[in-house]
């Protein structure tokens, strides 16, 4: 049976309960869950909302990340779901869950899953600031040579500075 039970990008609100149900397994004695929530500030600036955009390959990359975690850890179930579109402060942006026979491995694998997802999956965030401006953040991916502040091109991928 495939331990990757859920690996998706979605435009609609996320469910913690769905992720927990997805990783449920009779051999799992530990389930670790992480939720990323839109906060009202970043680097000293007020944030009013976020808009997430993804490259067309993002869902396949998310699956690859989940497969990497499954191969490197003793897990019974993996779930990873990331929101796209416009989110308000307090909305769930990402939910990941990992079920393992023991709690220590569940914590380790869950941390590795969210860290690898953030590092490798081409999802970009535009923050609307309380000051009235906006900025792109987390727009670097696969050595594309992008920098904070670079906006995505027509395909949704951040364009590199000249």
PDB file of N, CA, C and O in Angstrom, residues 80-145:
ATOM      1  N   UNK A  80       0.155  15.863   2.626  1.00  0.00           N
ATOM      2  CA  UNK A  80       0.661  17.222   2.457  1.00  0.00           C
ATOM      3  C   UNK A  80      -0.265  17.962   1.500  1.00  0.00           C
ATOM      4  O   UNK A  80      -0.454  17.528   0.366  1.00  0.00           O
ATOM      5  N   UNK A  81      -0.837  19.058   1.971  1.00  0.00           N
ATOM      6  CA  UNK A  81      -1.760  19.852   1.159  1.00  0.00           C
ATOM      7  C   UNK A  81      -1.400  21.322   1.342  1.00  0.00           C
ATOM      8  O   UNK A  81      -1.223  21.783   2.474  1.00  0.00           O
ATOM      9  N   UNK A  82      -1.280  22.044   0.221  1.00  0.00           N
ATOM     10  CA  UNK A  82      -0.957  23.473   0.272  1.00  0.00           C
ATOM     11  C   UNK A  82      -2.037  24.256  -0.451  1.00  0.00           C
ATOM     12  O   UNK A  82      -2.509  23.848  -1.509  1.00  0.00           O
ATOM     13  N   UNK A  83      -2.426  25.375   0.113  1.00  0.00           N
ATOM     14  CA  UNK A  83      -3.425  26.263  -0.483  1.00  0.00           C
ATOM     15  C   UNK A  83      -2.819  27.091  -1.593  1.00  0.00           C
ATOM     16  O   UNK A  83      -1.652  27.475  -1.552  1.00  0.00           O
ATOM     17  N   UNK A  84      -3.623  27.420  -2.566  1.00  0.00           N
ATOM     18  CA  UNK A  84      -3.311  28.403  -3.600  1.00  0.00           C
ATOM     19  C   UNK A  84      -4.395  29.468  -3.546  1.00  0.00           C
ATOM     20  O   UNK A  84      -5.465  29.255  -2.989  1.00  0.00           O
ATOM     21  N   UNK A  85      -4.118  30.606  -4.156  1.00  0.00           N
ATOM     22  CA  UNK A  85      -5.101  31.680  -4.190  1.00  0.00           C
ATOM     23  C   UNK A  85      -4.898  32.651  -3.044  1.00  0.00           C
ATOM     24  O   UNK A  85      -3.851  32.671  -2.391  1.00  0.00           O
ATOM     25  N   UNK A  86      -5.930  33.460  -2.782  1.00  0.00           N
ATOM     26  CA  UNK A  86      -5.854  34.513  -1.779  1.00  0.00           C
ATOM     27  C   UNK A  86      -6.334  34.004  -0.432  1.00  0.00           C
ATOM     28  O   UNK A  86      -7.399  33.405  -0.336  1.00  0.00           O
ATOM     29  N   UNK A  87      -5.513  34.247   0.595  1.00  0.00           N
ATOM     30  CA  UNK A  87      -5.802  33.805   1.961  1.00  0.00           C
ATOM     31  C   UNK A  87      -5.755  34.998   2.897  1.00  0.00           C
ATOM     32  O   UNK A  87      -4.928  35.895   2.729  1.00  0.00           O
ATOM     33  N   UNK A  88      -6.627  34.983   3.878  1.00  0.00           N
ATOM     34  CA  UNK A  88      -6.656  36.030   4.893  1.00  0.00           C
ATOM     35  C   UNK A  88      -5.858  35.592   6.116  1.00  0.00           C
ATOM     36  O   UNK A  88      -5.567  34.405   6.296  1.00  0.00           O
ATOM     37  N   UNK A  89      -5.531  36.546   6.971  1.00  0.00           N
ATOM     38  CA  UNK A  89      -4.848  36.248   8.227  1.00  0.00           C
ATOM     39  C   UNK A  89      -5.682  35.221   8.985  1.00  0.00           C
ATOM     40  O   UNK A  89      -6.899  35.340   9.089  1.00  0.00           O
ATOM     41  N   UNK A  90      -5.013  34.173   9.465  1.00  0.00           N
ATOM     42  CA  UNK A  90      -5.679  33.102  10.200  1.00  0.00           C
ATOM     43  C   UNK A  90      -6.023  31.885   9.358  1.00  0.00           C
ATOM     44  O   UNK A  90      -6.290  30.817   9.902  1.00  0.00           O
ATOM     45  N   UNK A  91      -6.017  32.023   8.028  1.00  0.00           N
ATOM     46  CA  UNK A  91      -6.322  30.878   7.158  1.00  0.00           C
ATOM     47  C   UNK A  91      -5.175  29.875   7.173  1.00  0.00           C
ATOM     48  O   UNK A  91      -4.002  30.250   7.297  1.00  0.00           O
ATOM     49  N   UNK A  92      -5.514  28.599   6.982  1.00  0.00           N
ATOM     50  CA  UNK A  92      -4.494  27.561   6.847  1.00  0.00           C
ATOM     51  C   UNK A  92      -3.880  27.646   5.457  1.00  0.00           C
ATOM     52  O   UNK A  92      -4.584  27.603   4.455  1.00  0.00           O
ATOM     53  N   UNK A  93      -2.554  27.735   5.401  1.00  0.00           N
ATOM     54  CA  UNK A  93      -1.839  27.778   4.129  1.00  0.00           C
ATOM     55  C   UNK A  93      -1.309  26.408   3.752  1.00  0.00           C
ATOM     56  O   UNK A  93      -1.235  26.073   2.567  1.00  0.00           O
ATOM     57  N   UNK A  94      -0.934  25.604   4.738  1.00  0.00           N
ATOM     58  CA  UNK A  94      -0.379  24.278   4.478  1.00  0.00           C
ATOM     59  C   UNK A  94      -0.690  23.373   5.663  1.00  0.00           C
ATOM     60  O   UNK A  94      -0.710  23.821   6.817  1.00  0.00           O
ATOM     61  N   UNK A  95      -0.962  22.100   5.339  1.00  0.00           N
ATOM     62  CA  UNK A  95      -1.162  21.075   6.368  1.00  0.00           C
ATOM     63  C   UNK A  95      -0.349  19.861   5.950  1.00  0.00           C
ATOM     64  O   UNK A  95      -0.495  19.373   4.818  1.00  0.00           O
ATOM     65  N   UNK A  96       0.514  19.399   6.846  1.00  0.00           N
ATOM     66  CA  UNK A  96       1.248  18.159   6.610  1.00  0.00           C
ATOM     67  C   UNK A  96       1.074  17.265   7.829  1.00  0.00           C
ATOM     68  O   UNK A  96       1.020  17.751   8.967  1.00  0.00           O
ATOM     69  N   UNK A  97       0.991  15.965   7.581  1.00  0.00           N
ATOM     70  CA  UNK A  97       0.858  14.993   8.662  1.00  0.00           C
ATOM     71  C   UNK A  97       1.632  13.737   8.287  1.00  0.00           C
ATOM     72  O   UNK A  97       1.687  13.361   7.115  1.00  0.00           O
ATOM     73  N   UNK A  98       2.215  13.124   9.308  1.00  0.00           N
ATOM     74  CA  UNK A  98       2.972  11.886   9.120  1.00  0.00           C
ATOM     75  C   UNK A  98       2.625  10.933  10.248  1.00  0.00           C
ATOM     76  O   UNK A  98       2.627  11.324  11.422  1.00  0.00           O
ATOM     77  N   UNK A  99       2.342   9.694   9.897  1.00  0.00           N
ATOM     78  CA  UNK A  99       2.078   8.640  10.875  1.00  0.00           C
ATOM     79  C   UNK A  99       3.222   7.633  10.842  1.00  0.00           C
ATOM     80  O   UNK A  99       3.649   7.208   9.764  1.00  0.00           O
ATOM     81  N   UNK A 100       3.709   7.290  12.023  1.00  0.00           N
ATOM     82  CA  UNK A 100       4.814   6.339  12.176  1.00  0.00           C
ATOM     83  C   UNK A 100       4.520   5.426  13.357  1.00  0.00           C
ATOM     84  O   UNK A 100       3.689   5.753  14.206  1.00  0.00           O
ATOM     85  N   UNK A 101       5.231   4.297  13.436  1.00  0.00           N
ATOM     86  CA  UNK A 101       5.032   3.423  14.588  1.00  0.00           C
ATOM     87  C   UNK A 101       5.335   4.108  15.923  1.00  0.00           C
ATOM     88  O   UNK A 101       4.706   3.799  16.934  1.00  0.00           O
ATOM     89  N   UNK A 102       6.278   5.060  15.935  1.00  0.00           N
ATOM     90  CA  UNK A 102       6.683   5.731  17.174  1.00  0.00           C
ATOM     91  C   UNK A 102       6.717   7.244  16.989  1.00  0.00           C
ATOM     92  O   UNK A 102       6.969   7.743  15.895  1.00  0.00           O
ATOM     93  N   UNK A 103       6.504   7.977  18.074  1.00  0.00           N
ATOM     94  CA  UNK A 103       6.395   9.434  18.012  1.00  0.00           C
ATOM     95  C   UNK A 103       7.665  10.115  17.505  1.00  0.00           C
ATOM     96  O   UNK A 103       7.582  11.087  16.766  1.00  0.00           O
ATOM     97  N   UNK A 104       8.835   9.649  17.932  1.00  0.00           N
ATOM     98  CA  UNK A 104      10.071  10.321  17.532  1.00  0.00           C
ATOM     99  C   UNK A 104      10.219  10.338  16.014  1.00  0.00           C
ATOM    100  O   UNK A 104      10.550  11.375  15.431  1.00  0.00           O
ATOM    101  N   UNK A 105       9.942   9.218  15.366  1.00  0.00           N
ATOM    102  CA  UNK A 105      10.052   9.163  13.909  1.00  0.00           C
ATOM    103  C   UNK A 105       8.966  10.006  13.240  1.00  0.00           C
ATOM    104  O   UNK A 105       9.201  10.634  12.215  1.00  0.00           O
ATOM    105  N   UNK A 106       7.773  10.048  13.842  1.00  0.00           N
ATOM    106  CA  UNK A 106       6.704  10.890  13.292  1.00  0.00           C
ATOM    107  C   UNK A 106       7.116  12.353  13.317  1.00  0.00           C
ATOM    108  O   UNK A 106       6.952  13.074  12.317  1.00  0.00           O
ATOM    109  N   UNK A 107       7.681  12.812  14.445  1.00  0.00           N
ATOM    110  CA  UNK A 107       8.140  14.208  14.539  1.00  0.00           C
ATOM    111  C   UNK A 107       9.245  14.487  13.532  1.00  0.00           C
ATOM    112  O   UNK A 107       9.228  15.505  12.833  1.00  0.00           O
ATOM    113  N   UNK A 108      10.218  13.595  13.461  1.00  0.00           N
ATOM    114  CA  UNK A 108      11.357  13.787  12.556  1.00  0.00           C
ATOM    115  C   UNK A 108      10.894  13.847  11.100  1.00  0.00           C
ATOM    116  O   UNK A 108      11.307  14.730  10.339  1.00  0.00           O
ATOM    117  N   UNK A 109      10.050  12.917  10.704  1.00  0.00           N
ATOM    118  CA  UNK A 109       9.578  12.871   9.319  1.00  0.00           C
ATOM    119  C   UNK A 109       8.679  14.060   8.995  1.00  0.00           C
ATOM    120  O   UNK A 109       8.746  14.616   7.890  1.00  0.00           O
ATOM    121  N   UNK A 110       7.859  14.489   9.933  1.00  0.00           N
ATOM    122  CA  UNK A 110       6.977  15.644   9.695  1.00  0.00           C
ATOM    123  C   UNK A 110       7.808  16.906   9.505  1.00  0.00           C
ATOM    124  O   UNK A 110       7.553  17.694   8.588  1.00  0.00           O
ATOM    125  N   UNK A 111       8.815  17.081  10.333  1.00  0.00           N
ATOM    126  CA  UNK A 111       9.698  18.253  10.190  1.00  0.00           C
ATOM    127  C   UNK A 111      10.422  18.222   8.850  1.00  0.00           C
ATOM    128  O   UNK A 111      10.519  19.236   8.160  1.00  0.00           O
ATOM    129  N   UNK A 112      10.931  17.045   8.477  1.00  0.00           N
ATOM    130  CA  UNK A 112      11.616  16.918   7.188  1.00  0.00           C
ATOM    131  C   UNK A 112      10.657  17.206   6.031  1.00  0.00           C
ATOM    132  O   UNK A 112      11.032  17.855   5.050  1.00  0.00           O
ATOM    133  N   UNK A 113       9.419  16.763   6.149  1.00  0.00           N
ATOM    134  CA  UNK A 113       8.424  16.976   5.092  1.00  0.00           C
ATOM    135  C   UNK A 113       8.132  18.460   4.889  1.00  0.00           C
ATOM    136  O   UNK A 113       8.186  18.952   3.756  1.00  0.00           O
ATOM    137  N   UNK A 114       7.859  19.193   5.952  1.00  0.00           N
ATOM    138  CA  UNK A 114       7.537  20.614   5.773  1.00  0.00           C
ATOM    139  C   UNK A 114       8.775  21.396   5.329  1.00  0.00           C
ATOM    140  O   UNK A 114       8.679  22.281   4.475  1.00  0.00           O
ATOM    141  N   UNK A 115       9.939  21.044   5.853  1.00  0.00           N
ATOM    142  CA  UNK A 115      11.153  21.757   5.446  1.00  0.00           C
ATOM    143  C   UNK A 115      11.466  21.530   3.970  1.00  0.00           C
ATOM    144  O   UNK A 115      11.805  22.472   3.245  1.00  0.00           O
ATOM    145  N   UNK A 116      11.342  20.294   3.508  1.00  0.00           N
ATOM    146  CA  UNK A 116      11.625  19.979   2.102  1.00  0.00           C
ATOM    147  C   UNK A 116      10.559  20.583   1.182  1.00  0.00           C
ATOM    148  O   UNK A 116      10.867  21.080   0.106  1.00  0.00           O
ATOM    149  N   UNK A 117       9.306  20.554   1.621  1.00  0.00           N
ATOM    150  CA  UNK A 117       8.224  21.174   0.843  1.00  0.00           C
ATOM    151  C   UNK A 117       8.530  22.656   0.626  1.00  0.00           C
ATOM    152  O   UNK A 117       8.475  23.154  -0.493  1.00  0.00           O
ATOM    153  N   UNK A 118       8.875  23.363   1.706  1.00  0.00           N
ATOM    154  CA  UNK A 118       9.153  24.795   1.602  1.00  0.00           C
ATOM    155  C   UNK A 118      10.371  25.069   0.722  1.00  0.00           C
ATOM    156  O   UNK A 118      10.417  26.070   0.022  1.00  0.00           O
ATOM    157  N   UNK A 119      11.359  24.179   0.752  1.00  0.00           N
ATOM    158  CA  UNK A 119      12.587  24.389  -0.009  1.00  0.00           C
ATOM    159  C   UNK A 119      12.463  24.014  -1.480  1.00  0.00           C
ATOM    160  O   UNK A 119      13.106  24.630  -2.330  1.00  0.00           O
ATOM    161  N   UNK A 120      11.666  23.011  -1.802  1.00  0.00           N
ATOM    162  CA  UNK A 120      11.712  22.431  -3.142  1.00  0.00           C
ATOM    163  C   UNK A 120      10.472  22.618  -4.008  1.00  0.00           C
ATOM    164  O   UNK A 120      10.565  22.542  -5.229  1.00  0.00           O
ATOM    165  N   UNK A 121       9.317  22.831  -3.424  1.00  0.00           N
ATOM    166  CA  UNK A 121       8.091  22.911  -4.221  1.00  0.00           C
ATOM    167  C   UNK A 121       7.912  24.358  -4.710  1.00  0.00           C
ATOM    168  O   UNK A 121       7.925  25.293  -3.912  1.00  0.00           O
ATOM    169  N   UNK A 122       7.739  24.545  -6.025  1.00  0.00           N
ATOM    170  CA  UNK A 122       7.662  25.900  -6.586  1.00  0.00           C
ATOM    171  C   UNK A 122       6.305  26.572  -6.342  1.00  0.00           C
ATOM    172  O   UNK A 122       5.431  26.628  -7.201  1.00  0.00           O
ATOM    173  N   UNK A 123       6.174  27.083  -5.118  1.00  0.00           N
ATOM    174  CA  UNK A 123       4.992  27.841  -4.702  1.00  0.00           C
ATOM    175  C   UNK A 123       5.508  29.202  -4.251  1.00  0.00           C
ATOM    176  O   UNK A 123       6.463  29.277  -3.482  1.00  0.00           O
ATOM    177  N   UNK A 124       4.868  30.267  -4.744  1.00  0.00           N
ATOM    178  CA  UNK A 124       5.312  31.623  -4.433  1.00  0.00           C
ATOM    179  C   UNK A 124       4.220  32.396  -3.733  1.00  0.00           C
ATOM    180  O   UNK A 124       3.035  32.176  -3.962  1.00  0.00           O
ATOM    181  N   UNK A 125       4.659  33.324  -2.891  1.00  0.00           N
ATOM    182  CA  UNK A 125       3.751  34.059  -2.023  1.00  0.00           C
ATOM    183  C   UNK A 125       3.877  35.554  -2.289  1.00  0.00           C
ATOM    184  O   UNK A 125       4.969  36.111  -2.256  1.00  0.00           O
ATOM    185  N   UNK A 126       2.739  36.204  -2.531  1.00  0.00           N
ATOM    186  CA  UNK A 126       2.684  37.656  -2.636  1.00  0.00           C
ATOM    187  C   UNK A 126       1.959  38.158  -1.394  1.00  0.00           C
ATOM    188  O   UNK A 126       0.813  37.774  -1.147  1.00  0.00           O
ATOM    189  N   UNK A 127       2.650  38.995  -0.630  1.00  0.00           N
ATOM    190  CA  UNK A 127       2.073  39.534   0.595  1.00  0.00           C
ATOM    191  C   UNK A 127       1.511  40.924   0.346  1.00  0.00           C
ATOM    192  O   UNK A 127       2.201  41.776  -0.208  1.00  0.00           O
ATOM    193  N   UNK A 128       0.261  41.132   0.757  1.00  0.00           N
ATOM    194  CA  UNK A 128      -0.311  42.472   0.765  1.00  0.00           C
ATOM    195  C   UNK A 128       0.029  43.066   2.122  1.00  0.00           C
ATOM    196  O   UNK A 128      -0.269  42.484   3.157  1.00  0.00           O
ATOM    197  N   UNK A 129       0.664  44.218   2.101  1.00  0.00           N
ATOM    198  CA  UNK A 129       1.147  44.835   3.326  1.00  0.00           C
ATOM    199  C   UNK A 129       0.157  45.859   3.871  1.00  0.00           C
ATOM    200  O   UNK A 129      -0.572  46.495   3.113  1.00  0.00           O
ATOM    201  N   UNK A 130       0.165  46.024   5.183  1.00  0.00           N
ATOM    202  CA  UNK A 130      -0.713  46.992   5.832  1.00  0.00           C
ATOM    203  C   UNK A 130      -0.425  48.402   5.347  1.00  0.00           C
ATOM    204  O   UNK A 130      -1.319  49.258   5.341  1.00  0.00           O
ATOM    205  N   UNK A 131       0.794  48.647   4.878  1.00  0.00           N
ATOM    206  CA  UNK A 131       1.178  49.970   4.366  1.00  0.00           C
ATOM    207  C   UNK A 131       0.562  50.284   3.009  1.00  0.00           C
ATOM    208  O   UNK A 131       0.669  51.396   2.517  1.00  0.00           O
ATOM    209  N   UNK A 132      -0.056  49.271   2.387  1.00  0.00           N
ATOM    210  CA  UNK A 132      -0.678  49.455   1.084  1.00  0.00           C
ATOM    211  C   UNK A 132       0.110  48.857  -0.054  1.00  0.00           C
ATOM    212  O   UNK A 132      -0.404  48.709  -1.155  1.00  0.00           O
ATOM    213  N   UNK A 133       1.347  48.500   0.160  1.00  0.00           N
ATOM    214  CA  UNK A 133       2.160  47.879  -0.882  1.00  0.00           C
ATOM    215  C   UNK A 133       2.010  46.369  -0.875  1.00  0.00           C
ATOM    216  O   UNK A 133       1.194  45.808  -0.143  1.00  0.00           O
ATOM    217  N   UNK A 134       2.818  45.729  -1.700  1.00  0.00           N
ATOM    218  CA  UNK A 134       2.855  44.274  -1.721  1.00  0.00           C
ATOM    219  C   UNK A 134       4.270  43.840  -2.095  1.00  0.00           C
ATOM    220  O   UNK A 134       5.041  44.632  -2.634  1.00  0.00           O
ATOM    221  N   UNK A 135       4.583  42.579  -1.794  1.00  0.00           N
ATOM    222  CA  UNK A 135       5.898  42.048  -2.136  1.00  0.00           C
ATOM    223  C   UNK A 135       5.826  40.553  -2.356  1.00  0.00           C
ATOM    224  O   UNK A 135       5.029  39.856  -1.739  1.00  0.00           O
ATOM    225  N   UNK A 136       6.669  40.067  -3.273  1.00  0.00           N
ATOM    226  CA  UNK A 136       6.836  38.628  -3.493  1.00  0.00           C
ATOM    227  C   UNK A 136       7.907  38.127  -2.545  1.00  0.00           C
ATOM    228  O   UNK A 136       8.964  38.745  -2.411  1.00  0.00           O
ATOM    229  N   UNK A 137       7.626  37.007  -1.894  1.00  0.00           N
ATOM    230  CA  UNK A 137       8.600  36.369  -1.013  1.00  0.00           C
ATOM    231  C   UNK A 137       8.638  34.877  -1.306  1.00  0.00           C
ATOM    232  O   UNK A 137       7.715  34.330  -1.923  1.00  0.00           O
ATOM    233  N   UNK A 138       9.708  34.214  -0.884  1.00  0.00           N
ATOM    234  CA  UNK A 138       9.878  32.771  -1.124  1.00  0.00           C
ATOM    235  C   UNK A 138       9.790  32.448  -2.603  1.00  0.00           C
ATOM    236  O   UNK A 138       9.216  31.436  -2.999  1.00  0.00           O
ATOM    237  N   UNK A 139      10.376  33.291  -3.433  1.00  0.00           N
ATOM    238  CA  UNK A 139      10.241  33.090  -4.875  1.00  0.00           C
ATOM    239  C   UNK A 139      11.461  32.429  -5.514  1.00  0.00           C
ATOM    240  O   UNK A 139      11.560  32.383  -6.723  1.00  0.00           O
ATOM    241  N   UNK A 140      12.365  31.910  -4.696  1.00  0.00           N
ATOM    242  CA  UNK A 140      13.515  31.220  -5.271  1.00  0.00           C
ATOM    243  C   UNK A 140      13.189  29.733  -5.404  1.00  0.00           C
ATOM    244  O   UNK A 140      12.596  29.152  -4.509  1.00  0.00           O
ATOM    245  N   UNK A 141      13.588  29.161  -6.525  1.00  0.00           N
ATOM    246  CA  UNK A 141      13.336  27.735  -6.729  1.00  0.00           C
ATOM    247  C   UNK A 141      14.306  27.196  -7.760  1.00  0.00           C
ATOM    248  O   UNK A 141      14.501  27.788  -8.816  1.00  0.00           O
ATOM    249  N   UNK A 142      14.891  26.053  -7.428  1.00  0.00           N
ATOM    250  CA  UNK A 142      15.742  25.309  -8.363  1.00  0.00           C
ATOM    251  C   UNK A 142      16.808  26.175  -9.020  1.00  0.00           C
ATOM    252  O   UNK A 142      17.077  26.045 -10.200  1.00  0.00           O
ATOM    253  N   UNK A 143      17.389  27.086  -8.222  1.00  0.00           N
ATOM    254  CA  UNK A 143      18.476  27.893  -8.754  1.00  0.00           C
ATOM    255  C   UNK A 143      18.054  28.829  -9.858  1.00  0.00           C
ATOM    256  O   UNK A 143      18.843  29.183 -10.724  1.00  0.00           O
ATOM    257  N   UNK A 144      16.822  29.266  -9.850  1.00  0.00           N
ATOM    258  CA  UNK A 144      16.305  30.111 -10.927  1.00  0.00           C
ATOM    259  C   UNK A 144      16.919  31.501 -10.922  1.00  0.00           C
ATOM    260  O   UNK A 144      16.713  32.265 -11.847  1.00  0.00           O
ATOM    261  N   UNK A 145      17.661  31.831  -9.862  1.00  0.00           N
ATOM    262  CA  UNK A 145      18.298  33.133  -9.810  1.00  0.00           C
ATOM    263  C   UNK A 145      17.335  34.263  -9.488  1.00  0.00           C
ATOM    264  O   UNK A 145      17.576  35.402  -9.822  1.00  0.00           O
TER     265      UNK A 145
END
